mmCIF file of C-alpha atoms in Angstrom:
data_model
loop_
_atom_site.group_PDB
_atom_site.id
_atom_site.type_symbol
_atom_site.label_atom_id
_atom_site.label_comp_id
_atom_site.label_asym_id
_atom_site.label_seq_id
_atom_site.Cartn_x
_atom_site.Cartn_y
_atom_site.Cartn_z
ATOM 1 C CA MET A 600 108.908 -11.870 -121.577
ATOM 2 C CA THR A 601 110.954 -9.114 -121.076
ATOM 3 C CA SER A 602 109.604 -5.684 -122.487
ATOM 4 C CA LEU A 603 112.107 -3.379 -124.015
ATOM 5 C CA ARG A 604 111.687 0.081 -125.160
ATOM 6 C CA ARG A 605 114.524 2.594 -126.790
ATOM 7 C CA LEU A 606 114.489 6.038 -126.249
ATOM 8 C CA SER A 607 116.657 8.248 -128.122
ATOM 9 C CA LEU A 608 116.545 11.753 -129.696
ATOM 10 C CA VAL A 609 115.168 11.981 -132.700
ATOM 11 C CA THR A 610 115.424 14.825 -135.310
ATOM 12 C CA ASP A 611 113.487 13.556 -138.479
ATOM 13 C CA GLU A 612 112.921 10.073 -138.388
ATOM 14 C CA ALA A 613 112.735 7.231 -135.627
ATOM 15 C CA HIS A 614 115.325 4.551 -135.276
ATOM 16 C CA ALA A 615 114.571 0.699 -134.920
ATOM 17 C CA SER A 616 118.133 0.193 -133.945
ATOM 18 C CA PRO A 617 120.890 2.270 -131.902
ATOM 19 C CA PRO A 618 122.008 5.437 -134.061
ATOM 20 C CA GLU A 619 125.588 4.660 -135.059
ATOM 21 C CA ARG A 620 128.458 5.266 -133.021
ATOM 22 C CA GLN A 621 130.460 8.527 -133.691
ATOM 23 C CA ALA A 622 133.820 8.036 -135.179
ATOM 24 C CA GLY A 623 136.450 7.772 -132.599
ATOM 25 C CA ALA A 624 134.163 7.473 -129.593
ATOM 26 C CA LEU A 625 133.624 4.509 -127.127
ATOM 27 C CA ARG A 626 130.219 3.298 -126.301
ATOM 28 C CA VAL A 627 129.302 3.844 -122.804
ATOM 29 C CA ALA A 628 126.110 2.226 -120.810
ATOM 30 C CA ILE A 629 125.134 3.226 -117.400
ATOM 31 C CA ALA A 630 122.910 0.974 -115.297
ATOM 32 C CA THR A 631 120.308 3.259 -113.653
ATOM 33 C CA GLN A 632 117.137 3.745 -112.302
ATOM 34 C CA ASP A 633 116.545 7.404 -112.893
ATOM 35 C CA LEU A 634 118.655 8.258 -115.837
ATOM 36 C CA LYS A 635 120.367 11.039 -113.490
ATOM 37 C CA GLU A 636 122.539 8.800 -111.643
ATOM 38 C CA LEU A 637 124.501 5.606 -111.919
ATOM 39 C CA ASN A 638 122.478 3.963 -109.161
ATOM 40 C CA ALA A 639 121.299 0.579 -110.190
ATOM 41 C CA HIS A 640 122.874 -3.230 -110.415
ATOM 42 C CA PHE A 641 122.965 -5.224 -113.674
ATOM 43 C CA GLY A 642 119.975 -7.339 -112.968
ATOM 44 C CA SER A 643 117.637 -4.768 -111.379
ATOM 45 C CA ALA A 644 118.312 -1.921 -113.561
ATOM 46 C CA LYS A 645 115.464 -0.315 -115.112
ATOM 47 C CA ARG A 646 117.058 1.732 -117.631
ATOM 48 C CA PHE A 647 120.776 2.155 -119.168
ATOM 49 C CA ALA A 648 121.623 5.440 -120.775
ATOM 50 C CA VAL A 649 124.128 5.201 -123.508
ATOM 51 C CA TYR A 650 126.359 7.790 -124.487
ATOM 52 C CA ASP A 651 129.401 8.016 -127.123
ATOM 53 C CA VAL A 652 132.491 9.349 -125.320
ATOM 54 C CA THR A 653 135.559 11.005 -126.541
ATOM 55 C CA ARG A 654 138.309 12.535 -125.244
ATOM 56 C CA ALA A 655 136.623 16.011 -125.791
ATOM 57 C CA GLU A 656 132.934 15.471 -125.528
ATOM 58 C CA TRP A 657 130.380 13.260 -124.568
ATOM 59 C CA ASN A 658 126.917 13.004 -126.462
ATOM 60 C CA PHE A 659 123.429 11.157 -125.337
ATOM 61 C CA VAL A 660 122.782 8.268 -127.666
ATOM 62 C CA GLU A 661 119.650 6.846 -126.273
ATOM 63 C CA ALA A 662 118.134 5.138 -123.106
ATOM 64 C CA VAL A 663 117.103 1.439 -123.056
ATOM 65 C CA ALA A 664 114.424 0.697 -120.696
ATOM 66 C CA PHE A 665 112.838 -2.695 -119.328
ATOM 67 C CA ASP A 666 109.886 -3.113 -117.489
ATOM 68 C CA ASP A 667 110.573 -6.243 -116.169
ATOM 69 C CA VAL A 668 113.365 -6.490 -113.833
ATOM 70 C CA SER A 669 115.069 -8.572 -111.302
ATOM 71 C CA ASP A 670 115.090 -7.633 -107.620
ATOM 72 C CA GLU A 671 118.264 -6.761 -106.017
ATOM 73 C CA ARG A 672 118.072 -9.613 -103.762
ATOM 74 C CA ARG A 673 119.495 -11.918 -106.615
ATOM 75 C CA THR A 674 115.987 -13.576 -107.503
ATOM 76 C CA HIS A 675 113.884 -13.754 -110.411
ATOM 77 C CA ARG A 676 109.886 -13.484 -110.664
ATOM 78 C CA THR A 677 109.523 -16.405 -112.755
ATOM 79 C CA GLU A 678 111.916 -19.531 -112.483
ATOM 80 C CA GLY A 679 114.021 -19.853 -115.790
ATOM 81 C CA ASP A 680 113.241 -16.246 -116.968
ATOM 82 C CA ASP A 681 116.151 -15.106 -118.856
ATOM 83 C CA ARG A 682 116.571 -11.395 -117.813
ATOM 84 C CA ILE A 683 120.390 -11.516 -118.572
ATOM 85 C CA GLY A 684 119.842 -12.249 -122.220
ATOM 86 C CA PRO A 685 117.525 -9.528 -123.324
ATOM 87 C CA LYS A 686 119.359 -6.823 -121.320
ATOM 88 C CA VAL A 687 122.929 -8.150 -123.281
ATOM 89 C CA LEU A 688 121.025 -8.135 -126.752
ATOM 90 C CA ALA A 689 119.777 -4.509 -126.104
ATOM 91 C CA LEU A 690 123.684 -3.401 -125.036
ATOM 92 C CA LYS A 691 124.994 -4.488 -128.259
ATOM 93 C CA GLY A 692 127.520 -2.162 -129.705
ATOM 94 C CA CYS A 693 128.336 -0.635 -126.208
ATOM 95 C CA HIS A 694 132.047 -1.168 -124.963
ATOM 96 C CA LEU A 695 131.783 -0.597 -121.476
ATOM 97 C CA LEU A 696 129.119 -0.870 -118.842
ATOM 98 C CA PHE A 697 129.037 0.852 -115.766
ATOM 99 C CA CYS A 698 126.872 -0.612 -112.600
ATOM 100 C CA LEU A 699 126.817 -1.095 -108.940
ATOM 101 C CA ALA A 700 127.020 -4.790 -109.026
ATOM 102 C CA ILE A 701 126.591 -7.807 -111.157
ATOM 103 C CA GLY A 702 126.804 -11.413 -111.033
ATOM 104 C CA GLY A 703 129.380 -13.401 -112.390
ATOM 105 C CA PRO A 704 126.986 -15.262 -115.344
ATOM 106 C CA ALA A 705 125.930 -11.749 -116.250
ATOM 107 C CA ALA A 706 129.314 -10.535 -116.692
ATOM 108 C CA ALA A 707 130.613 -13.698 -118.638
ATOM 109 C CA ARG A 708 127.627 -13.189 -121.231
ATOM 110 C CA LEU A 709 128.694 -9.312 -121.376
ATOM 111 C CA VAL A 710 132.447 -10.104 -121.990
ATOM 112 C CA ALA A 711 131.328 -12.701 -124.625
ATOM 113 C CA ALA A 712 129.304 -9.936 -126.449
ATOM 114 C CA LYS A 713 132.633 -7.891 -125.954
ATOM 115 C CA ILE A 714 131.300 -5.638 -123.404
ATOM 116 C CA HIS A 715 133.403 -4.766 -120.815
ATOM 117 C CA PRO A 716 131.384 -4.474 -117.175
ATOM 118 C CA ILE A 717 132.983 -2.234 -114.678
ATOM 119 C CA LYS A 718 131.293 -2.026 -110.866
ATOM 120 C CA VAL A 719 131.172 1.429 -109.574
ATOM 121 C CA GLN A 720 131.332 1.194 -105.464
ATOM 122 C CA HIS A 721 128.548 4.085 -104.940
ATOM 123 C CA PRO A 722 125.723 5.800 -106.647
ATOM 124 C CA GLU A 723 127.440 8.455 -108.546
ATOM 125 C CA PRO A 724 126.285 11.334 -110.954
ATOM 126 C CA ILE A 725 125.963 10.040 -114.691
ATOM 127 C CA ALA A 726 127.843 13.327 -115.629
ATOM 128 C CA SER A 727 130.790 12.352 -112.856
ATOM 129 C CA VAL A 728 131.170 8.776 -114.567
ATOM 130 C CA LEU A 729 131.374 10.115 -118.366
ATOM 131 C CA SER A 730 133.935 12.747 -116.731
ATOM 132 C CA ARG A 731 136.046 10.000 -115.270
ATOM 133 C CA THR A 732 136.000 7.781 -118.588
ATOM 134 C CA GLN A 733 136.813 11.164 -120.782
ATOM 135 C CA GLU A 734 139.930 11.478 -118.225
ATOM 136 C CA MET A 735 141.017 7.965 -118.754
ATOM 137 C CA LEU A 736 140.792 8.300 -122.479
ATOM 138 C CA ARG A 737 142.981 11.525 -122.058
ATOM 139 C CA LYS A 738 145.874 9.890 -119.926
ATOM 140 C CA ALA A 739 147.478 6.485 -120.154
ATOM 141 C CA PRO A 740 144.482 4.125 -120.412
ATOM 142 C CA PRO A 741 145.105 1.168 -118.434
ATOM 143 C CA PRO A 742 145.949 -2.082 -120.700
ATOM 144 C CA TRP A 743 142.279 -3.387 -120.231
ATOM 145 C CA LEU A 744 140.839 -0.363 -121.741
ATOM 146 C CA ARG A 745 143.621 -0.069 -124.494
ATOM 147 C CA LYS A 746 142.426 -3.491 -125.447
ATOM 148 C CA VAL A 747 138.745 -2.231 -125.779
ATOM 149 C CA LEU A 748 139.815 0.970 -127.661
ATOM 150 C CA ALA A 749 141.766 -0.948 -130.013
ATOM 151 C CA ASP A 750 138.442 -3.259 -130.446
ATOM 152 C CA ALA A 751 136.385 -0.350 -131.013
ATOM 153 C CA GLY A 752 138.803 1.374 -133.558
ATOM 154 C CA VAL A 753 139.188 4.376 -131.350
ATOM 155 C CA PRO A 754 142.757 6.082 -132.532
ATOM 156 C CA ARG A 755 145.390 5.509 -129.850
ATOM 157 C CA LYS A 756 146.739 8.787 -128.795
ATOM 158 C CA LYS A 757 150.414 8.786 -129.474
ATOM 159 C CA PRO A 758 153.154 9.922 -126.870
ATOM 160 C CA SER A 759 154.778 13.302 -127.203
ATOM 161 C CA PHE A 760 158.516 12.985 -126.883
ATOM 162 C CA LYS A 761 159.045 16.880 -127.336
ATOM 163 C CA ASP A 762 160.601 18.487 -124.783
ATOM 164 C CA ASP A 763 158.344 21.371 -123.419
ATOM 165 C CA GLU A 764 160.855 23.989 -122.999
ATOM 166 C CA ASP A 765 162.635 25.217 -125.852
#
């Protein structure tokens, strides 16, 4: 059985489930070992840092921690032990997941849960990932992101056809 812990900022009471998503925000999960960088494969991630991201800001929502993870050699310690299911369930409500690598079956389960996995080539600071996500939101998002935004209920930025020169 996989042990799961949710760590979140609390002002007056503990939350048994993730806090409500900020209106107009995209919920983003980042696979991390240290809560500082995107530096983990999906299966071996000890933690996922979860943020709400808008065009103007990002806010930390929670860190989801796992005690029992796969190693990065694509093997499970116990035959038949499902390590994907608990992670997918823990990320419920997220729209995007950034990680260094992810296997086909895990990616398929995330997509079925309406979480879009994004592989990143090299480790990088979490702030860089969030800034790049904001930049995609500010500019014309690619088609796959427009679909994610529509599913998330994020209002679409209408293009301006006014001339800047008057």
